[in-house]
């Protein structure tokens, strides 16, 4: 069996582990071996064989005890934005190089409690700011300098971002499932670009405790895996209230999302926002999305045309608000409390300035400057407050849309993955590519990306957006599609 372990996915692998067809140690070793043989992708930034194998042995003991939890022995890896006790946490930044957290993020802890075995930490854009995993300031395994993560479908292209390491690792068969975070699309867009399935739950479903903060009113954790069923299993373990540690975590009990899978899609009203299929969408992407919608109609769903009139505004609104929150959140990196401190300085102010100058990369500095500007006296009303108002209107647009439909569908991104370096020094080119993921983020709605075909050999993701707390319906719709199609089963060479 060991030759195919990395192709089994979460559902099949956990079943095989439970039936003791394979041990957690064997599964862990198999994946560690694959990770060691694929440094070319640049997906992993930290592994620790001893920690992993100790966790695997503990999982084997739990399995033989017969009271094994749901994910006992399942290898997973975490985006390097979740603090983890056994591994370093850098958030992709020089600022946190060498940092080790004394505690686990709630999501990390919940997965560990469910029996998952940690393989290591995955590359991401610095502080999760980016759309291509090119803004990385820490070296990947097997390399002595920072490298962009490569897309397993085409090594000259980005995997998407900021959870690019997570998406690439799943696509390349280095890990059956991974955690990611989505502030403005960072689970859905890389899932789309790498041909894997990813879901961002409703804001507040998963605790943000121990997630290095970027924009707190938007940040949300979620899984990336091969299929909707695999995501359902991981998400069930990740979610649930965390009232003592995250005051925005919702008081909604964890659900068993896998249990509801398989329900008929007959009569499901799928809203397609006209703004999501306009001229800015690459023809190959539009064709794949149209074909996916036709497939849904075959499954009994009904296509309803809807409008999300403020889709375009979500870009300026998001890049004002996310930057504002980032500028505040990142003020904690001052050379005193965490991570890097400049070695030469004249006085306290100089120490702050040099530490931040040395520790942060260009994109992070850009966000801090934009954020500080839009929050400053005199500009606050014109930018920050205005953006908050439009954010509310975007949420109202969704509310009206959900009066006409049960789910919303469209592309996750206007194009497939672009070439590494293609956007050069033009950050706005990255920002514009977020247009279809930002609206759901601003409204706090759950969204996912489901493999739905290819454009010139590169994966296209269908984005599904659900109403608040409607992850069950979302996952069921994705599962139904995956039962009828095989896009999610296609693998890049070598995976
Ligand atoms: N691309 C967006 C940004 O750079 C979204 C990032 C995210 O979701 N973490 O801010």
Short mmCIF file of C-alpha atoms and ligand atoms in Angstrom, two decimals:
data_model
loop_
_atom_site.label_atom_id
_atom_site.label_comp_id
_atom_site.label_asym_id
_atom_site.label_seq_id
_atom_site.Cartn_x
_atom_site.Cartn_y
_atom_site.Cartn_z
CA UNK A 1 0.00 0.00 0.00
CA UNK A 2 2.84 2.40 0.80
CA UNK A 3 3.43 3.48 -2.82
CA UNK A 4 0.02 5.14 -3.00
CA UNK A 5 -0.31 6.54 0.52
CA UNK A 6 0.16 10.10 -0.65
CA UNK A 7 -2.63 9.75 -3.22
CA UNK A 8 -5.29 8.50 -0.83
CA UNK A 9 -6.57 11.75 0.61
CA UNK A 10 -7.90 12.43 4.10
CA UNK A 11 -11.02 10.23 4.04
CA UNK A 12 -9.38 7.09 2.68
CA UNK A 13 -6.23 7.53 4.73
CA UNK A 14 -8.01 7.98 8.05
CA UNK A 15 -10.12 4.89 7.27
CA UNK A 16 -7.01 2.82 6.47
CA UNK A 17 -5.36 4.03 9.67
CA UNK A 18 -8.39 3.21 11.76
CA UNK A 19 -8.60 -0.29 10.25
CA UNK A 20 -4.87 -0.63 10.95
CA UNK A 21 -4.04 -1.40 7.34
CA UNK A 22 -1.18 1.00 7.78
CA UNK A 23 0.41 2.62 10.82
CA UNK A 24 0.67 6.32 11.54
CA UNK A 25 4.45 5.96 11.67
CA UNK A 26 4.53 4.41 8.17
CA UNK A 27 2.28 7.14 6.84
CA UNK A 28 4.40 9.86 8.45
CA UNK A 29 7.65 8.39 7.13
CA UNK A 30 6.23 8.07 3.64
CA UNK A 31 5.27 11.73 3.58
CA UNK A 32 8.49 12.94 5.20
CA UNK A 33 10.32 11.05 2.49
CA UNK A 34 8.30 12.74 -0.25
CA UNK A 35 8.91 16.15 1.31
CA UNK A 36 12.65 15.46 1.36
CA UNK A 37 12.55 14.49 -2.31
CA UNK A 38 10.65 17.62 -3.43
CA UNK A 39 12.53 20.65 -2.16
CA UNK A 40 12.13 22.09 -5.70
CA UNK A 41 8.56 23.25 -4.92
CA UNK A 42 9.67 25.31 -1.93
CA UNK A 43 6.47 24.49 -0.06
CA UNK A 44 7.95 23.61 3.33
CA UNK A 45 9.90 26.00 5.52
CA UNK A 46 10.31 23.72 8.55
CA UNK A 47 10.15 20.03 9.36
CA UNK A 48 11.26 18.10 12.40
CA UNK A 49 11.32 14.37 11.92
CA UNK A 50 11.64 13.63 15.61
CA UNK A 51 8.59 15.67 16.56
CA UNK A 52 6.56 14.18 13.71
CA UNK A 53 7.48 10.60 14.47
CA UNK A 54 6.79 11.06 18.18
CA UNK A 55 3.32 12.37 17.31
CA UNK A 56 2.83 9.45 14.92
CA UNK A 57 3.77 6.92 17.60
CA UNK A 58 1.33 8.56 19.98
CA UNK A 59 -1.36 8.35 17.29
CA UNK A 60 -0.65 4.65 16.79
CA UNK A 61 -1.08 4.11 20.52
CA UNK A 62 -4.42 5.92 20.44
CA UNK A 63 -5.57 3.84 17.47
CA UNK A 64 -4.73 0.55 19.19
CA UNK A 65 -6.59 1.79 22.24
CA UNK A 66 -9.70 1.74 20.07
CA UNK A 67 -10.90 5.13 21.21
CA UNK A 68 -9.15 6.80 18.33
CA UNK A 69 -10.34 10.29 17.45
CA UNK A 70 -11.49 11.12 13.90
CA UNK A 71 -8.15 12.07 12.37
CA UNK A 72 -5.86 9.73 14.29
CA UNK A 73 -2.58 9.35 12.44
CA UNK A 74 -3.45 11.69 9.57
CA UNK A 75 -0.44 13.78 8.51
CA UNK A 76 -1.10 17.47 8.02
CA UNK A 77 0.99 20.59 7.72
CA UNK A 78 0.33 24.14 8.84
CA UNK A 79 0.66 27.42 7.08
CA UNK A 80 3.54 29.14 8.85
CA UNK A 81 1.18 31.75 10.23
CA UNK A 82 -0.23 29.42 12.89
CA UNK A 83 1.93 29.31 15.98
CA UNK A 84 3.05 25.80 16.84
CA UNK A 85 4.90 24.62 19.90
CA UNK A 86 6.99 21.95 18.21
CA UNK A 87 8.13 24.00 15.22
CA UNK A 88 9.38 27.51 14.50
CA UNK A 89 6.83 30.10 13.35
CA UNK A 90 7.96 32.90 11.03
CA UNK A 91 4.85 34.14 9.19
CA UNK A 92 7.23 34.25 6.22
CA UNK A 93 9.04 37.22 7.76
CA UNK A 94 12.59 38.04 8.80
CA UNK A 95 10.92 39.73 11.73
CA UNK A 96 10.08 36.35 13.24
CA UNK A 97 13.09 34.35 12.04
CA UNK A 98 14.00 31.91 14.78
CA UNK A 99 10.80 32.52 16.74
CA UNK A 100 9.32 29.60 18.63
CA UNK A 101 5.93 29.93 20.23
CA UNK A 102 5.38 28.60 23.74
CA UNK A 103 1.82 27.58 22.79
CA UNK A 104 -0.24 26.18 19.92
CA UNK A 105 -2.85 28.10 17.94
CA UNK A 106 -6.35 26.85 18.76
CA UNK A 107 -6.78 25.41 15.26
CA UNK A 108 -3.45 23.57 15.56
CA UNK A 109 -4.44 22.25 18.97
CA UNK A 110 -7.86 21.10 17.80
CA UNK A 111 -6.36 19.18 14.89
CA UNK A 112 -3.80 17.62 17.22
CA UNK A 113 -6.56 16.67 19.66
CA UNK A 114 -8.35 15.02 16.75
CA UNK A 115 -5.23 12.90 16.26
CA UNK A 116 -3.56 14.65 13.32
CA UNK A 117 0.22 14.35 13.04
CA UNK A 118 2.14 17.51 12.13
CA UNK A 119 4.59 17.18 9.23
CA UNK A 120 5.85 20.74 9.39
CA UNK A 121 5.27 24.34 8.42
CA UNK A 122 4.38 25.69 5.00
CA UNK A 123 5.63 28.74 3.17
CA UNK A 124 3.34 31.74 2.86
CA UNK A 125 3.49 35.37 1.84
CA UNK A 126 4.96 37.53 4.57
CA UNK A 127 2.25 38.08 7.21
CA UNK A 128 -0.17 36.60 4.63
CA UNK A 129 0.11 39.68 2.45
CA UNK A 130 0.19 38.64 -1.16
CA UNK A 131 -1.47 36.75 -3.97
CA UNK A 132 1.40 34.70 -5.31
CA UNK A 133 3.62 33.49 -2.49
CA UNK A 134 6.41 35.62 -3.95
CA UNK A 135 6.63 37.88 -0.87
CA UNK A 136 8.63 35.40 1.16
CA UNK A 137 11.52 36.46 3.37
CA UNK A 138 12.53 33.14 4.94
CA UNK A 139 14.35 30.24 3.23
CA UNK A 140 12.48 27.10 2.23
CA UNK A 141 13.80 23.66 3.15
CA UNK A 142 16.76 22.71 1.05
CA UNK A 143 17.58 26.30 0.17
CA UNK A 144 19.71 28.88 1.93
CA UNK A 145 17.77 31.89 0.73
CA UNK A 146 14.11 32.88 0.47
CA UNK A 147 12.46 31.42 -2.64
CA UNK A 148 9.01 31.80 -4.11
CA UNK A 149 6.84 28.66 -3.93
CA UNK A 150 6.41 26.97 -7.31
CA UNK A 151 3.17 25.71 -8.78
CA UNK A 152 3.33 21.89 -9.13
CA UNK A 153 1.46 22.15 -12.46
CA UNK A 154 4.08 24.45 -13.95
CA UNK A 155 7.22 25.27 -12.00
CA UNK A 156 7.61 28.63 -13.75
CA UNK A 157 4.34 29.83 -12.21
CA UNK A 158 3.16 30.99 -8.81
CA UNK A 159 0.95 28.66 -6.72
CA UNK A 160 -1.24 31.59 -5.65
CA UNK A 161 -1.10 33.15 -2.23
CA UNK A 162 -0.88 33.77 0.50
CA UNK A 163 -1.44 30.09 1.44
CA UNK A 164 0.64 29.06 -1.58
CA UNK A 165 2.79 26.57 0.31
CA UNK A 166 -0.36 24.83 1.58
CA UNK A 167 -1.95 24.56 -1.87
CA UNK A 168 1.28 23.48 -3.58
CA UNK A 169 2.04 20.85 -0.93
CA UNK A 170 -1.41 19.29 -1.32
CA UNK A 171 -1.27 19.42 -5.13
CA UNK A 172 2.19 17.83 -5.18
CA UNK A 173 1.10 15.00 -2.87
CA UNK A 174 3.43 16.04 -0.05
CA UNK A 175 0.57 16.13 2.43
CA UNK A 176 -3.10 15.06 2.20
CA UNK A 177 -4.40 18.22 3.87
CA UNK A 178 -3.10 21.52 5.16
CA UNK A 179 -4.27 24.54 7.05
CA UNK A 180 -4.45 27.93 5.43
CA UNK A 181 -5.80 31.35 6.25
CA UNK A 182 -7.98 33.57 4.13
CA UNK A 183 -8.17 37.30 4.72
CA UNK A 184 -9.10 38.30 1.19
CA UNK A 185 -8.87 35.04 -0.72
CA UNK A 186 -5.72 33.31 0.47
CA UNK A 187 -7.32 29.87 0.72
CA UNK A 188 -9.62 30.03 -2.30
CA UNK A 189 -7.23 31.58 -4.81
CA UNK A 190 -4.23 29.26 -4.23
CA UNK A 191 -6.62 26.27 -4.12
CA UNK A 192 -7.90 27.42 -7.50
CA UNK A 193 -4.41 27.90 -8.97
CA UNK A 194 -3.14 24.51 -7.74
CA UNK A 195 -6.23 22.43 -8.57
CA UNK A 196 -7.10 21.54 -4.98
CA UNK A 197 -10.19 22.12 -2.83
CA UNK A 198 -10.17 24.76 -0.11
CA UNK A 199 -12.77 26.34 2.16
CA UNK A 200 -12.83 29.50 4.22
CA UNK A 201 -15.63 29.21 6.77
CA UNK A 202 -17.89 31.98 8.02
CA UNK A 203 -15.91 34.62 9.91
CA UNK A 204 -15.83 33.49 13.54
CA UNK A 205 -16.29 29.76 12.91
CA UNK A 206 -12.65 29.00 13.54
CA UNK A 207 -10.70 30.60 16.33
CA UNK A 208 -8.06 33.16 15.39
CA UNK A 209 -6.11 32.51 18.58
CA UNK A 210 -2.51 31.85 17.64
CA UNK A 211 -2.87 32.96 14.05
CA UNK A 212 -0.33 35.73 13.47
CA UNK A 213 -2.73 38.63 12.88
CA UNK A 214 -2.94 40.45 9.56
CA UNK A 215 -6.41 42.03 9.41
CA UNK A 216 -8.38 40.78 12.38
CA UNK A 217 -11.88 41.56 11.11
CA UNK A 218 -11.20 39.42 8.02
CA UNK A 219 -8.68 36.71 8.99
CA UNK A 220 -10.15 33.23 9.01
CA UNK A 221 -8.61 29.75 9.06
CA UNK A 222 -9.64 26.86 6.85
CA UNK A 223 -8.38 23.65 5.26
CA UNK A 224 -6.99 22.83 1.81
CA UNK A 225 -7.19 19.23 0.63
CA UNK A 226 -7.97 17.09 -2.38
CA UNK A 227 -11.76 17.00 -2.12
CA UNK A 228 -14.76 18.55 -0.44
CA UNK A 229 -15.14 15.43 1.69
CA UNK A 230 -11.53 15.76 2.87
CA UNK A 231 -12.09 19.44 3.64
CA UNK A 232 -15.28 18.58 5.55
CA UNK A 233 -13.37 16.19 7.80
CA UNK A 234 -10.65 18.74 8.52
CA UNK A 235 -13.01 21.67 8.96
CA UNK A 236 -15.12 19.74 11.48
CA UNK A 237 -12.04 19.40 13.66
CA UNK A 238 -10.90 23.01 13.20
CA UNK A 239 -14.10 24.88 14.07
CA UNK A 240 -15.95 25.64 17.27
CA UNK A 241 -16.22 28.37 19.88
CA UNK A 242 -13.13 29.61 21.70
CA UNK A 243 -14.69 32.24 23.97
CA UNK A 244 -11.76 32.66 26.33
CA UNK A 245 -9.22 33.26 23.59
CA UNK A 246 -10.94 34.82 20.60
CA UNK A 247 -13.77 37.19 21.40
CA UNK A 248 -14.95 37.13 17.78
CA UNK A 249 -15.28 33.35 17.71
CA UNK A 250 -18.95 32.49 17.24
CA UNK A 251 -20.94 30.66 19.84
CA UNK A 252 -21.85 27.93 17.38
CA UNK A 253 -20.98 24.33 18.20
CA UNK A 254 -18.63 22.42 15.92
CA UNK A 255 -20.51 20.44 13.29
CA UNK A 256 -19.80 17.13 11.64
CA UNK A 257 -19.68 18.53 8.13
CA UNK A 258 -18.97 15.15 6.53
CA UNK A 259 -22.23 13.68 7.75
CA UNK A 260 -24.43 15.81 5.54
CA UNK A 261 -22.57 15.01 2.33
CA UNK A 262 -24.45 13.24 -0.42
CA UNK A 263 -27.73 15.15 -0.19
CA UNK A 264 -29.43 15.75 -3.54
CA UNK A 265 -28.78 19.00 -5.38
CA UNK A 266 -32.26 19.01 -6.92
CA UNK A 267 -33.82 22.41 -6.75
CA UNK A 268 -30.67 24.10 -5.44
CA UNK A 269 -30.70 27.71 -6.66
CA UNK A 270 -27.24 28.76 -7.74
CA UNK A 271 -26.88 32.49 -8.16
CA UNK A 272 -24.36 33.64 -10.73
CA UNK A 273 -23.43 37.28 -10.27
CA UNK A 274 -23.26 38.98 -13.64
CA UNK A 275 -20.24 40.96 -12.39
CA UNK A 276 -18.29 37.70 -11.95
CA UNK A 277 -18.35 36.76 -15.64
CA UNK A 278 -17.54 40.07 -17.29
CA UNK A 279 -14.83 41.04 -19.75
CA UNK A 280 -12.02 40.87 -17.20
CA UNK A 281 -12.33 37.09 -16.96
CA UNK A 282 -10.02 35.00 -19.17
CA UNK A 283 -12.05 33.13 -21.82
CA UNK A 284 -10.67 29.75 -20.69
CA UNK A 285 -11.70 30.46 -17.11
CA UNK A 286 -15.17 31.55 -18.16
CA UNK A 287 -15.57 28.40 -20.28
CA UNK A 288 -14.62 26.16 -17.34
CA UNK A 289 -17.02 27.98 -15.00
CA UNK A 290 -19.84 27.77 -17.56
CA UNK A 291 -19.24 24.06 -17.99
CA UNK A 292 -19.31 23.57 -14.22
CA UNK A 293 -22.62 25.44 -14.00
CA UNK A 294 -24.03 23.25 -16.77
CA UNK A 295 -22.94 20.21 -14.78
CA UNK A 296 -24.83 21.55 -11.76
CA UNK A 297 -27.93 21.95 -13.91
CA UNK A 298 -27.60 18.31 -14.91
CA UNK A 299 -27.52 17.48 -11.21
CA UNK A 300 -30.83 19.25 -10.74
CA UNK A 301 -29.68 22.70 -9.65
CA UNK A 302 -31.15 25.85 -11.14
CA UNK A 303 -29.02 28.74 -12.40
CA UNK A 304 -30.28 32.16 -11.35
CA UNK A 305 -28.77 35.39 -12.58
CA UNK A 306 -28.02 37.78 -9.75
CA UNK A 307 -26.06 40.96 -9.27
CA UNK A 308 -23.39 41.98 -6.77
CA UNK A 309 -23.14 45.56 -7.97
CA UNK A 310 -20.28 46.61 -5.71
CA UNK A 311 -17.90 43.81 -6.72
CA UNK A 312 -15.34 46.24 -8.16
CA UNK A 313 -15.42 48.41 -5.07
CA UNK A 314 -14.36 45.48 -2.95
CA UNK A 315 -10.77 46.05 -4.12
CA UNK A 316 -10.29 49.59 -2.80
CA UNK A 317 -12.42 48.84 0.25
CA UNK A 318 -10.38 45.77 1.16
CA UNK A 319 -7.01 47.37 0.52
CA UNK A 320 -7.93 50.33 2.75
CA UNK A 321 -9.37 48.26 5.60
CA UNK A 322 -6.89 45.38 5.54
CA UNK A 323 -3.99 47.83 5.46
CA UNK A 324 -5.49 49.87 8.31
CA UNK A 325 -5.85 46.79 10.50
CA UNK A 326 -2.42 45.51 9.50
CA UNK A 327 -0.74 48.78 10.44
CA UNK A 328 -2.24 48.47 13.89
CA UNK A 329 -1.63 44.72 14.33
CA UNK A 330 1.97 44.92 13.19
CA UNK A 331 2.85 47.67 15.66
CA UNK A 332 3.60 44.86 18.14
CA UNK A 333 6.76 44.04 16.19
CA UNK A 334 8.93 46.66 17.81
CA UNK A 335 12.09 44.77 18.66
CA UNK A 336 11.04 44.50 22.31
CA UNK A 337 8.40 41.80 22.54
CA UNK A 338 9.00 39.45 19.62
CA UNK A 339 11.56 38.30 17.16
CA UNK A 340 14.09 40.46 15.43
CA UNK A 341 15.88 43.41 17.03
CA UNK A 342 18.42 45.57 15.22
CA UNK A 343 21.88 45.08 16.65
CA UNK A 344 23.05 48.69 16.31
CA UNK A 345 20.99 51.71 17.31
CA UNK A 346 21.36 55.07 19.00
CA UNK A 347 18.27 55.24 21.19
CA UNK A 348 14.82 53.73 21.59
CA UNK A 349 13.25 55.46 18.58
CA UNK A 350 16.20 54.45 16.44
CA UNK A 351 15.90 50.86 17.69
CA UNK A 352 12.23 50.73 16.64
CA UNK A 353 12.98 52.24 13.26
CA UNK A 354 15.98 50.06 12.44
CA UNK A 355 14.28 46.89 13.70
CA UNK A 356 11.24 47.48 11.51
CA UNK A 357 13.31 48.63 8.55
CA UNK A 358 15.36 45.41 8.72
CA UNK A 359 12.59 43.03 9.75
CA UNK A 360 9.77 43.83 7.33
CA UNK A 361 9.73 43.24 3.58
CA UNK A 362 8.57 45.78 0.99
CA UNK A 363 4.94 44.68 0.71
CA UNK A 364 4.50 44.70 4.48
CA UNK A 365 5.98 48.21 4.69
CA UNK A 366 3.71 49.36 1.89
CA UNK A 367 0.64 48.10 3.79
CA UNK A 368 1.79 49.70 7.04
CA UNK A 369 2.24 53.03 5.30
CA UNK A 370 -1.12 52.87 3.51
CA UNK A 371 -2.80 51.77 6.73
CA UNK A 372 -1.25 54.49 8.82
CA UNK A 373 -2.22 57.05 6.21
CA UNK A 374 -5.88 56.05 5.96
CA UNK A 375 -6.19 56.05 9.74
CA UNK A 376 -4.52 59.41 10.20
CA UNK A 377 -6.35 62.49 11.36
CA UNK A 378 -7.75 64.25 8.31
CA UNK A 379 -7.89 61.14 6.11
CA UNK A 380 -9.75 58.81 8.45
CA UNK A 381 -13.19 60.06 7.36
CA UNK A 382 -12.33 60.15 3.69
CA UNK A 383 -10.83 56.65 3.47
CA UNK A 384 -11.25 54.41 6.50
CA UNK A 385 -14.78 55.42 7.45
CA UNK A 386 -15.92 55.52 3.84
CA UNK A 387 -14.51 52.03 3.26
CA UNK A 388 -16.36 50.76 6.34
CA UNK A 389 -19.62 52.10 4.93
CA UNK A 390 -19.10 50.46 1.57
CA UNK A 391 -18.13 47.24 3.33
CA UNK A 392 -21.53 47.24 4.98
CA UNK A 393 -23.23 47.86 1.64
CA UNK A 394 -21.39 44.89 0.13
CA UNK A 395 -22.78 42.72 2.94
CA UNK A 396 -26.27 44.07 2.20
CA UNK A 397 -25.83 43.21 -1.50
CA UNK A 398 -25.16 39.62 -0.49
CA UNK A 399 -28.19 39.58 1.77
CA UNK A 400 -30.35 40.63 -1.14
CA UNK A 401 -28.70 38.07 -3.40
CA UNK A 402 -29.39 35.27 -0.93
CA UNK A 403 -33.08 36.11 -1.09
CA UNK A 404 -32.95 34.82 -4.67
CA UNK A 405 -30.56 31.89 -4.38
CA UNK A 406 -29.09 29.31 -2.00
CA UNK A 407 -25.49 29.51 -3.16
CA UNK A 408 -23.44 31.85 -5.30
CA UNK A 409 -21.02 30.58 -7.94
CA UNK A 410 -18.38 32.10 -10.16
CA UNK A 411 -14.66 31.96 -10.79
CA UNK A 412 -12.27 32.10 -7.82
CA UNK A 413 -9.93 34.28 -9.86
CA UNK A 414 -10.13 36.01 -13.25
CA UNK A 415 -7.17 34.07 -14.66
CA UNK A 416 -5.11 30.97 -14.03
CA UNK A 417 -1.75 31.15 -12.21
CA UNK A 418 0.64 33.74 -13.65
CA UNK A 419 4.39 33.45 -14.15
CA UNK A 420 6.71 34.01 -11.21
CA UNK A 421 7.90 37.61 -11.53
CA UNK A 422 5.24 38.50 -14.11
CA UNK A 423 3.68 41.17 -11.93
CA UNK A 424 7.16 42.55 -11.28
CA UNK A 425 7.05 45.69 -9.21
CA UNK A 426 3.36 46.24 -9.77
CA UNK A 427 1.57 45.33 -6.54
CA UNK A 428 -1.71 46.60 -7.96
CA UNK A 429 -1.66 43.80 -10.55
CA UNK A 430 -1.75 41.37 -7.60
CA UNK A 431 -4.49 43.35 -5.86
CA UNK A 432 -6.75 43.37 -8.93
CA UNK A 433 -6.54 39.59 -9.21
CA UNK A 434 -8.36 39.31 -5.85
CA UNK A 435 -11.57 40.81 -7.22
CA UNK A 436 -13.75 37.71 -6.89
CA UNK A 437 -12.60 36.53 -3.48
CA UNK A 438 -12.70 39.89 -1.68
CA UNK A 439 -16.50 40.40 -1.59
CA UNK A 440 -17.20 37.28 0.51
CA UNK A 441 -14.29 38.16 2.80
CA UNK A 442 -15.64 41.63 3.43
CA UNK A 443 -19.08 40.24 4.17
CA UNK A 444 -17.66 37.47 6.40
CA UNK A 445 -19.31 34.76 4.31
CA UNK A 446 -18.01 31.23 3.79
CA UNK A 447 -16.46 30.50 0.41
CA UNK A 448 -14.65 27.70 -1.27
CA UNK A 449 -12.79 26.82 -4.43
CA UNK A 450 -13.43 23.56 -6.24
CA UNK A 451 -11.32 22.25 -9.15
CA UNK A 452 -13.42 22.75 -12.29
CA UNK A 453 -11.17 22.25 -15.29
CA UNK A 454 -8.12 23.66 -16.98
CA UNK A 455 -7.14 26.62 -19.11
CA UNK A 456 -4.01 25.92 -21.14
CA UNK A 457 -3.07 23.07 -18.84
CA UNK A 458 -3.47 25.13 -15.66
CA UNK A 459 -6.19 24.50 -13.07
CA UNK A 460 -9.32 26.65 -12.85
CA UNK A 461 -11.24 26.87 -9.58
CA UNK A 462 -14.99 27.31 -9.29
CA UNK A 463 -15.78 29.53 -6.35
CA UNK A 464 -18.87 28.75 -4.30
CA UNK A 465 -20.08 31.27 -1.71
CA UNK A 466 -22.61 30.34 0.93
CA UNK A 467 -24.77 32.23 3.35
CA UNK A 468 -23.62 32.68 6.96
CA UNK A 469 -22.96 29.35 8.69
CA UNK A 470 -24.05 27.47 5.58
CA UNK A 471 -20.78 25.56 5.19
CA UNK A 472 -22.72 22.28 5.20
CA UNK A 473 -24.64 23.22 2.08
CA UNK A 474 -21.50 24.59 0.47
CA UNK A 475 -19.53 21.41 1.08
CA UNK A 476 -22.43 19.26 -0.05
CA UNK A 477 -22.70 21.19 -3.33
CA UNK A 478 -18.96 20.80 -3.90
CA UNK A 479 -19.13 17.12 -3.02
CA UNK A 480 -22.02 16.53 -5.42
CA UNK A 481 -20.00 18.15 -8.20
CA UNK A 482 -16.97 16.03 -7.34
CA UNK A 483 -19.04 12.86 -7.42
CA UNK A 484 -20.02 13.74 -10.99
CA UNK A 485 -16.65 15.04 -12.26
CA UNK A 486 -13.01 14.06 -11.90
CA UNK A 487 -11.22 17.41 -12.02
CA UNK A 488 -10.20 17.09 -8.38
CA UNK A 489 -8.63 13.71 -9.11
CA UNK A 490 -6.27 15.01 -11.78
CA UNK A 491 -2.73 15.30 -10.52
CA UNK A 492 0.30 17.20 -11.75
CA UNK A 493 3.26 15.12 -12.91
CA UNK A 494 5.12 13.53 -10.02
CA UNK A 495 2.28 13.87 -7.52
N1 LIG B 1 -4.15 38.86 -1.67
C1 LIG B 1 -4.76 39.47 -0.56
C2 LIG B 1 -3.76 40.36 0.14
O1 LIG B 1 -2.67 40.43 -0.28
C3 LIG B 1 -5.35 38.45 0.37
C4 LIG B 1 -4.37 37.86 1.30
C5 LIG B 1 -5.00 36.91 2.28
O2 LIG B 1 -6.13 36.47 2.12
N2 LIG B 1 -4.25 36.62 3.32
O3 LIG B 1 -4.05 40.99 1.11
#
